mmCIF file of C-alpha atoms in Angstrom:
data_model
loop_
_atom_site.group_PDB
_atom_site.id
_atom_site.type_symbol
_atom_site.label_atom_id
_atom_site.label_comp_id
_atom_site.label_asym_id
_atom_site.label_seq_id
_atom_site.Cartn_x
_atom_site.Cartn_y
_atom_site.Cartn_z
ATOM 1 C CA MET I 26 -181.622 180.042 -80.057
ATOM 2 C CA ARG I 27 -179.056 178.853 -77.506
ATOM 3 C CA ALA I 28 -177.195 181.212 -75.196
ATOM 4 C CA GLY I 29 -173.811 181.203 -73.459
ATOM 5 C CA TYR I 30 -172.650 182.914 -70.299
ATOM 6 C CA ILE I 31 -169.297 183.986 -68.827
ATOM 7 C CA LYS I 32 -168.929 185.465 -65.332
ATOM 8 C CA ILE I 33 -165.671 187.308 -64.635
ATOM 9 C CA GLU I 34 -164.675 187.829 -61.012
ATOM 10 C CA ALA I 35 -164.037 191.571 -60.744
ATOM 11 C CA LYS I 36 -164.470 194.133 -57.972
ATOM 12 C CA LEU I 37 -165.302 197.718 -58.842
ATOM 13 C CA LYS I 38 -162.716 200.129 -57.441
ATOM 14 C CA GLY I 39 -163.895 203.216 -59.306
ATOM 15 C CA LYS I 40 -167.346 204.496 -60.148
ATOM 16 C CA LEU I 41 -169.897 203.015 -62.523
ATOM 17 C CA LYS I 42 -170.191 206.449 -64.094
ATOM 18 C CA ASP I 43 -166.499 206.237 -65.046
ATOM 19 C CA VAL I 44 -167.105 202.842 -66.647
ATOM 20 C CA TYR I 45 -170.062 204.261 -68.549
ATOM 21 C CA ASP I 46 -168.090 207.290 -69.763
ATOM 22 C CA SER I 47 -165.196 205.087 -70.885
ATOM 23 C CA ILE I 48 -167.150 202.495 -72.886
ATOM 24 C CA SER I 49 -169.391 205.196 -74.363
ATOM 25 C CA LYS I 50 -166.479 206.014 -76.666
ATOM 26 C CA ILE I 51 -166.940 202.746 -78.569
ATOM 27 C CA GLY I 52 -169.610 204.171 -80.868
ATOM 28 C CA GLU I 53 -171.268 202.081 -83.551
ATOM 29 C CA LYS I 54 -172.925 198.681 -83.152
ATOM 30 C CA VAL I 55 -173.474 199.139 -79.437
ATOM 31 C CA MET I 56 -176.221 200.267 -77.090
ATOM 32 C CA ILE I 57 -175.222 201.283 -73.565
ATOM 33 C CA VAL I 58 -177.622 201.567 -70.629
ATOM 34 C CA LYS I 59 -176.715 202.967 -67.200
ATOM 35 C CA ALA I 60 -178.671 201.835 -64.122
ATOM 36 C CA LYS I 61 -178.219 202.271 -60.371
ATOM 37 C CA ASP I 62 -176.669 198.810 -59.946
ATOM 38 C CA GLY I 63 -174.598 198.616 -63.114
ATOM 39 C CA VAL I 64 -173.881 199.474 -66.718
ATOM 40 C CA SER I 65 -174.962 197.232 -69.595
ATOM 41 C CA LEU I 66 -173.541 197.192 -73.098
ATOM 42 C CA ALA I 67 -175.280 195.369 -75.946
ATOM 43 C CA TYR I 68 -173.153 194.666 -79.030
ATOM 44 C CA ILE I 69 -175.161 193.790 -82.156
ATOM 45 C CA GLU I 70 -173.038 191.593 -84.421
ATOM 46 C CA SER I 71 -175.635 190.760 -87.065
ATOM 47 C CA LYS I 72 -179.308 191.285 -87.886
ATOM 48 C CA ASP I 73 -181.900 189.211 -89.730
ATOM 49 C CA ILE I 74 -183.634 190.300 -92.931
ATOM 50 C CA LYS I 75 -186.205 192.193 -90.865
ATOM 51 C CA GLY I 76 -183.524 194.167 -89.068
ATOM 52 C CA ALA I 77 -183.944 192.427 -85.715
ATOM 53 C CA PRO I 78 -180.778 191.466 -83.748
ATOM 54 C CA GLN I 79 -179.737 187.938 -84.691
ATOM 55 C CA GLU I 80 -176.305 187.494 -83.186
ATOM 56 C CA PHE I 81 -175.186 189.624 -80.239
ATOM 57 C CA PHE I 82 -173.608 189.707 -76.805
ATOM 58 C CA ILE I 83 -174.349 191.741 -73.689
ATOM 59 C CA ILE I 84 -171.805 192.822 -71.067
ATOM 60 C CA ASP I 85 -173.128 193.732 -67.617
ATOM 61 C CA PHE I 86 -170.636 195.727 -65.548
ATOM 62 C CA ARG I 87 -171.541 195.219 -61.871
ATOM 63 C CA GLU I 88 -169.886 196.131 -58.565
ATOM 64 C CA SER I 89 -168.602 192.589 -57.924
ATOM 65 C CA SER I 90 -168.479 191.018 -61.389
ATOM 66 C CA ILE I 91 -168.542 191.515 -65.142
ATOM 67 C CA ASP I 92 -171.142 189.226 -66.729
ATOM 68 C CA ILE I 93 -171.189 188.355 -70.421
ATOM 69 C CA GLY I 94 -174.184 186.743 -72.126
ATOM 70 C CA TYR I 95 -174.121 185.811 -75.802
ATOM 71 C CA THR I 96 -176.161 184.084 -78.481
ATOM 72 C CA ILE I 97 -175.096 180.783 -80.033
ATOM 73 C CA SER I 98 -176.602 180.209 -83.455
ATOM 74 C CA ASP I 99 -175.149 177.746 -85.945
ATOM 75 C CA LYS I 100 -171.562 177.836 -84.672
ATOM 76 C CA ILE I 101 -169.978 175.220 -82.465
ATOM 77 C CA GLU I 102 -170.257 176.515 -78.900
ATOM 78 C CA SER I 103 -166.520 176.680 -78.171
ATOM 79 C CA VAL I 104 -165.822 178.451 -81.484
ATOM 80 C CA ARG I 105 -168.575 180.960 -80.745
ATOM 81 C CA LYS I 106 -167.239 181.506 -77.216
ATOM 82 C CA TRP I 107 -163.786 182.202 -78.628
ATOM 83 C CA ASP I 108 -165.284 184.673 -81.120
ATOM 84 C CA VAL I 109 -167.093 186.524 -78.329
ATOM 85 C CA ILE I 110 -164.008 186.672 -76.098
ATOM 86 C CA ASN I 111 -161.996 188.245 -78.900
ATOM 87 C CA LYS I 112 -164.607 190.960 -79.323
ATOM 88 C CA VAL I 113 -165.133 191.471 -75.593
ATOM 89 C CA PHE I 114 -161.476 191.824 -74.541
ATOM 90 C CA PRO I 115 -160.880 195.218 -76.200
ATOM 91 C CA ILE I 116 -164.064 196.522 -74.566
ATOM 92 C CA LEU I 117 -163.016 195.180 -71.161
ATOM 93 C CA ASN I 118 -159.672 196.859 -71.665
ATOM 94 C CA MET I 119 -161.453 200.221 -71.580
ATOM 95 C CA ALA I 120 -162.994 199.428 -68.184
ATOM 96 C CA ILE I 121 -159.876 197.913 -66.594
ATOM 97 C CA PRO I 122 -158.786 201.081 -64.709
ATOM 98 C CA TYR I 123 -161.977 200.912 -62.637
ATOM 99 C CA TYR I 124 -161.813 197.224 -61.620
ATOM 100 C CA ASN I 125 -159.669 194.750 -59.748
ATOM 101 C CA ILE I 126 -159.896 191.617 -61.904
ATOM 102 C CA ASP I 127 -159.053 188.070 -60.832
ATOM 103 C CA MET I 128 -156.237 187.405 -63.292
ATOM 104 C CA GLY I 129 -156.070 183.731 -62.333
ATOM 105 C CA PHE I 130 -159.617 183.330 -63.565
ATOM 106 C CA MET I 131 -158.780 185.088 -66.828
ATOM 107 C CA MET I 132 -155.814 182.802 -67.429
ATOM 108 C CA ASP I 133 -157.956 179.732 -66.700
ATOM 109 C CA LEU I 134 -160.639 181.028 -69.050
ATOM 110 C CA VAL I 135 -158.201 181.231 -71.948
ATOM 111 C CA GLY I 136 -156.502 177.932 -71.089
ATOM 112 C CA ASN I 137 -159.728 175.949 -70.781
ATOM 113 C CA LEU I 138 -161.126 177.402 -73.976
ATOM 114 C CA VAL I 139 -158.129 176.382 -76.051
ATOM 115 C CA LYS I 140 -158.599 172.811 -74.788
ATOM 116 C CA GLU I 141 -162.210 172.922 -75.986
ATOM 117 C CA LEU I 142 -161.106 174.248 -79.380
ATOM 118 C CA GLU I 143 -158.432 171.605 -79.767
ATOM 119 C CA SER I 144 -160.972 168.866 -79.080
ATOM 120 C CA ILE I 145 -162.959 169.803 -82.200
ATOM 121 C CA ILE I 146 -159.953 169.743 -84.528
ATOM 122 C CA PRO I 147 -159.669 166.314 -86.174
ATOM 123 C CA SER I 148 -156.292 164.584 -85.894
ATOM 124 C CA GLY I 149 -154.328 162.474 -88.377
ATOM 125 C CA SER I 150 -153.649 165.183 -90.951
ATOM 126 C CA GLY I 151 -150.441 167.154 -91.306
ATOM 127 C CA GLU I 152 -152.364 170.202 -92.490
ATOM 128 C CA VAL I 153 -154.661 170.014 -89.474
ATOM 129 C CA MET I 154 -151.679 169.800 -87.126
ATOM 130 C CA VAL I 155 -150.307 172.978 -88.688
ATOM 131 C CA GLU I 156 -153.605 174.718 -87.959
ATOM 132 C CA ARG I 157 -153.501 173.431 -84.375
ATOM 133 C CA ASP I 158 -149.983 174.820 -83.909
ATOM 134 C CA LYS I 159 -151.116 178.179 -85.277
ATOM 135 C CA LEU I 160 -153.998 178.224 -82.834
ATOM 136 C CA LYS I 161 -151.687 177.448 -79.921
ATOM 137 C CA SER I 162 -149.373 180.257 -81.004
ATOM 138 C CA LYS I 163 -152.218 182.775 -81.045
ATOM 139 C CA VAL I 164 -153.424 181.586 -77.643
ATOM 140 C CA ASN I 165 -149.946 182.036 -76.196
ATOM 141 C CA GLU I 166 -149.872 185.583 -77.514
ATOM 142 C CA LEU I 167 -153.279 186.334 -76.062
ATOM 143 C CA THR I 168 -152.345 184.770 -72.718
ATOM 144 C CA ALA I 169 -149.256 186.979 -72.542
ATOM 145 C CA LEU I 170 -151.452 190.012 -73.069
ATOM 146 C CA VAL I 171 -153.887 188.866 -70.407
ATOM 147 C CA SER I 172 -151.053 188.612 -67.883
ATOM 148 C CA ASN I 173 -150.399 192.330 -68.368
ATOM 149 C CA TYR I 174 -154.064 193.204 -68.591
ATOM 150 C CA LYS I 175 -154.029 195.730 -65.755
ATOM 151 C CA HIS I 176 -151.643 198.007 -67.641
ATOM 152 C CA GLU I 177 -154.057 199.622 -70.050
ATOM 153 C CA ASN I 178 -152.601 201.630 -72.928
ATOM 154 C CA GLU I 179 -153.277 202.354 -76.584
ATOM 155 C CA GLU I 180 -150.672 199.891 -77.815
ATOM 156 C CA LEU I 181 -152.265 197.029 -75.854
ATOM 157 C CA THR I 182 -155.670 197.854 -77.290
ATOM 158 C CA LYS I 183 -154.258 197.801 -80.823
ATOM 159 C CA LYS I 184 -152.623 194.428 -80.182
ATOM 160 C CA LEU I 185 -155.853 192.989 -78.810
ATOM 161 C CA TYR I 186 -157.769 194.074 -81.903
ATOM 162 C CA SER I 187 -155.012 192.697 -84.123
ATOM 163 C CA ILE I 188 -155.061 189.309 -82.392
ATOM 164 C CA GLY I 189 -158.852 189.308 -82.585
ATOM 165 C CA ASN I 190 -158.672 189.720 -86.358
ATOM 166 C CA ARG I 191 -155.991 187.059 -86.753
ATOM 167 C CA LEU I 192 -157.913 184.612 -84.595
ATOM 168 C CA SER I 193 -161.005 185.218 -86.704
ATOM 169 C CA SER I 194 -158.925 184.076 -89.662
ATOM 170 C CA THR I 195 -157.811 181.004 -87.713
ATOM 171 C CA GLU I 196 -161.442 180.311 -86.830
ATOM 172 C CA ALA I 197 -162.324 180.379 -90.528
ATOM 173 C CA LYS I 198 -159.610 177.816 -91.223
ATOM 174 C CA LEU I 199 -160.825 175.647 -88.371
ATOM 175 C CA GLU I 200 -164.360 175.724 -89.707
ATOM 176 C CA LYS I 201 -163.039 174.370 -92.996
ATOM 177 C CA PHE I 202 -162.514 171.125 -91.121
ATOM 178 C CA MET I 203 -166.042 171.266 -89.728
ATOM 179 C CA LYS I 204 -167.321 170.290 -93.159
ATOM 180 C CA TYR I 205 -170.321 168.337 -91.867
ATOM 181 C CA SER I 206 -173.309 169.956 -90.186
ATOM 182 C CA ASP I 207 -174.732 168.340 -87.050
ATOM 183 C CA GLU I 208 -177.667 167.051 -89.104
ATOM 184 C CA VAL I 209 -175.379 165.369 -91.648
ATOM 185 C CA LEU I 210 -173.265 163.824 -88.882
ATOM 186 C CA GLN I 211 -176.396 162.476 -87.190
ATOM 187 C CA LEU I 212 -177.348 160.794 -90.463
ATOM 188 C CA LYS I 213 -173.852 159.335 -90.878
ATOM 189 C CA VAL I 214 -173.877 158.027 -87.299
ATOM 190 C CA SER I 215 -177.238 156.347 -87.957
ATOM 191 C CA GLU I 216 -175.966 154.811 -91.203
ATOM 192 C CA TRP I 217 -172.779 153.636 -89.478
ATOM 193 C CA ILE I 218 -174.707 151.894 -86.703
ATOM 194 C CA LYS I 219 -177.014 150.271 -89.255
ATOM 195 C CA ASP I 220 -174.110 149.079 -91.423
ATOM 196 C CA HIS I 221 -172.159 147.719 -88.451
ATOM 197 C CA GLY I 222 -174.802 145.612 -86.793
ATOM 198 C CA GLY I 223 -175.767 148.134 -84.135
ATOM 199 C CA GLU I 224 -172.205 148.874 -83.011
ATOM 200 C CA PHE I 225 -170.430 152.226 -83.108
ATOM 201 C CA ASP I 226 -166.652 152.680 -83.019
ATOM 202 C CA LEU I 227 -166.043 156.336 -82.142
ATOM 203 C CA LYS I 228 -162.364 156.521 -83.065
ATOM 204 C CA THR I 229 -162.751 154.715 -86.393
ATOM 205 C CA PHE I 230 -165.762 156.869 -87.284
ATOM 206 C CA CYS I 231 -163.893 160.099 -86.465
ATOM 207 C CA ASP I 232 -160.828 159.009 -88.457
ATOM 208 C CA ARG I 233 -163.026 158.086 -91.408
ATOM 209 C CA TYR I 234 -164.846 161.418 -91.560
ATOM 210 C CA GLU I 235 -162.090 163.622 -90.072
ATOM 211 C CA VAL I 236 -164.191 165.058 -87.272
ATOM 212 C CA GLY I 237 -163.388 165.667 -83.600
ATOM 213 C CA GLU I 238 -164.240 162.942 -81.108
ATOM 214 C CA GLN I 239 -165.782 165.352 -78.583
ATOM 215 C CA ARG I 240 -168.133 166.750 -81.210
ATOM 216 C CA VAL I 241 -169.275 163.286 -82.302
ATOM 217 C CA MET I 242 -169.705 162.210 -78.663
ATOM 218 C CA ASN I 243 -171.986 165.204 -78.107
ATOM 219 C CA ILE I 244 -174.011 164.352 -81.206
ATOM 220 C CA VAL I 245 -174.344 160.686 -80.181
ATOM 221 C CA GLN I 246 -175.468 161.741 -76.696
ATOM 222 C CA ASP I 247 -178.087 164.075 -78.215
ATOM 223 C CA MET I 248 -179.333 161.248 -80.433
ATOM 224 C CA ILE I 249 -179.610 158.937 -77.406
ATOM 225 C CA SER I 250 -181.440 161.623 -75.410
ATOM 226 C CA GLY I 251 -183.779 162.226 -78.322
ATOM 227 C CA GLY I 252 -184.570 158.547 -78.670
ATOM 228 C CA PHE I 253 -183.073 158.254 -82.176
ATOM 229 C CA ILE I 254 -180.630 155.539 -81.099
ATOM 230 C CA LYS I 255 -180.363 153.300 -78.048
ATOM 231 C CA GLN I 256 -177.344 152.939 -75.802
ATOM 232 C CA MET I 257 -176.149 149.331 -75.640
#
């Protein structure tokens, strides 16, 4: 199983005990461990049929940073990262009073991620463009909240949860356009190359199957690395 990692520049201005006491109010689905050098929170999102954690993320609250590690299963990495950020933000909001956070980094994090998400949305369809505009709208809302992130209050927390839920809905709509699995796309790339005399036209292929160019480029690169196709 693959894993992702986000490091947030943050300097502790309170006490780790205060962080622990604050996030301990979250309750279900989490396990919190307090150590001398930090506080760790494990959030179990799903379990396998044997009851073992299958999808989860871990937040490590340290004196000079907040580190987030997360699993990546069958989702596209940028979509999974977005999912994790939506779940992590409300938790971070509870720890904000005890940290000085680099807001420039947070703004860059959101901005760069939306670029990654946009790259996986196929173009050339009016319906897809509508979904892209919806995504941009939600990102703008979230960015506005991030800019006021230091002012923690109940209303902000509610808004963060609300946006998280709405973005989950947007994610579901985006995944509708990810109708081909990586395995199926690999097969289609192989068939395309065979049918076109060993040549591969990325743009034409993506238009034909309505898939994002960045995603197909990654798949082609994996196929070259794995020796399934040769680079001309």
